C-alpha cells in the first residue's frame, strides 16, 4: 500500500502547490506499476513478493510441524528478501 499512499500524497501535495521533487521528494515501497505512471513517476522499492510469500509459508510449515512433534521451533527472527531500489523523477535532486 505504500506506493498507493505515495500516489495519493502526490495528488494532495500538487493540489496545495507543493512541487515534487522541487519542494519535497517522495518515495514509495511496493514497486507497483502504477507508481511509474504518476506525474512525476514515483521512486519506489520493489520487493520480491513470491520469495517473501515462500519464506512466510516455509516458516509457518516449520512451526506447525514442530508443534505436531511437541518440539520447540528454532527461534527465527528475520530473513532477507531481495529488493530493488527504483529511482524515478520524484526523488531527483533539484
CSV table of N, CA and C in Angstrom, one decimal, residues 1 3 8 19-22 26-27 34-35 40-41 43-44 49 54 56 59 63 67 73 76-77 84 87:
chain,number,residue,atom,x,y,z
A,1,UNK,N,0.8,-1.2,0.0
A,1,UNK,CA,0.0,0.0,0.0
A,1,UNK,C,0.9,1.3,0.0
A,3,UNK,N,3.1,2.5,-2.1
A,3,UNK,CA,3.1,3.2,-3.4
A,3,UNK,C,1.8,3.9,-3.6
A,8,UNK,N,-1.4,9.0,-3.6
A,8,UNK,CA,-2.4,9.9,-3.0
A,8,UNK,C,-1.7,11.2,-2.4
A,19,UNK,N,5.6,21.3,-5.0
A,19,UNK,CA,6.1,20.6,-6.2
A,19,UNK,C,7.0,19.5,-5.8
A,20,UNK,N,6.8,18.3,-6.4
A,20,UNK,CA,7.6,17.2,-6.3
A,20,UNK,C,8.4,17.0,-7.6
A,21,UNK,N,9.7,17.0,-7.6
A,21,UNK,CA,10.7,16.9,-6.4
A,21,UNK,C,11.3,18.2,-6.0
A,22,UNK,N,10.8,19.3,-6.6
A,22,UNK,CA,11.5,20.6,-6.3
A,22,UNK,C,11.4,21.0,-4.8
A,26,UNK,N,9.6,12.4,-2.9
A,26,UNK,CA,8.6,11.4,-2.5
A,26,UNK,C,9.0,10.0,-3.0
A,27,UNK,N,8.8,9.1,-2.1
A,27,UNK,CA,9.2,7.7,-2.4
A,27,UNK,C,8.2,6.7,-1.8
A,34,UNK,N,1.8,1.2,-11.2
A,34,UNK,CA,1.1,2.5,-11.3
A,34,UNK,C,2.0,3.6,-10.8
A,35,UNK,N,3.0,3.3,-9.9
A,35,UNK,CA,3.9,4.3,-9.4
A,35,UNK,C,4.7,5.0,-10.5
A,40,UNK,N,5.0,13.5,-11.3
A,40,UNK,CA,6.1,12.7,-11.8
A,40,UNK,C,6.1,11.3,-11.4
A,41,UNK,N,6.8,10.4,-12.1
A,41,UNK,CA,6.9,9.0,-11.7
A,41,UNK,C,7.5,8.9,-10.3
A,43,UNK,N,9.5,7.3,-7.2
A,43,UNK,CA,10.5,6.3,-6.9
A,43,UNK,C,10.0,5.3,-5.9
A,44,UNK,N,10.5,4.1,-5.9
A,44,UNK,CA,9.9,3.0,-5.1
A,44,UNK,C,11.0,2.0,-4.8
A,49,UNK,N,8.0,-10.3,-4.0
A,49,UNK,CA,6.9,-10.8,-3.3
A,49,UNK,C,6.8,-12.4,-3.3
A,54,UNK,N,7.0,-17.3,-0.1
A,54,UNK,CA,7.6,-18.7,0.2
A,54,UNK,C,8.3,-18.7,1.5
A,56,UNK,N,7.5,-17.0,4.2
A,56,UNK,CA,6.5,-17.0,5.3
A,56,UNK,C,5.8,-18.4,5.3
A,59,UNK,N,8.2,-20.9,6.9
A,59,UNK,CA,8.3,-20.7,8.4
A,59,UNK,C,7.0,-21.2,9.1
A,63,UNK,N,6.8,-24.2,11.9
A,63,UNK,CA,6.2,-24.0,13.2
A,63,UNK,C,5.1,-25.1,13.4
A,67,UNK,N,5.2,-28.0,16.3
A,67,UNK,CA,4.1,-28.2,17.2
A,67,UNK,C,3.6,-29.6,17.2
A,73,UNK,N,10.2,-24.8,18.3
A,73,UNK,CA,10.8,-24.4,17.0
A,73,UNK,C,12.0,-23.6,17.1
A,76,UNK,N,13.6,-18.2,14.8
A,76,UNK,CA,13.9,-17.5,13.5
A,76,UNK,C,13.3,-16.1,13.7
A,77,UNK,N,14.1,-15.1,13.7
A,77,UNK,CA,13.6,-13.7,13.9
A,77,UNK,C,13.5,-12.9,12.7
A,84,UNK,N,14.8,-4.1,-4.9
A,84,UNK,CA,15.5,-3.3,-5.9
A,84,UNK,C,15.0,-1.9,-5.7
A,87,UNK,N,14.9,4.3,-8.6
A,87,UNK,CA,14.8,5.7,-8.6
A,87,UNK,C,14.1,6.3,-9.8
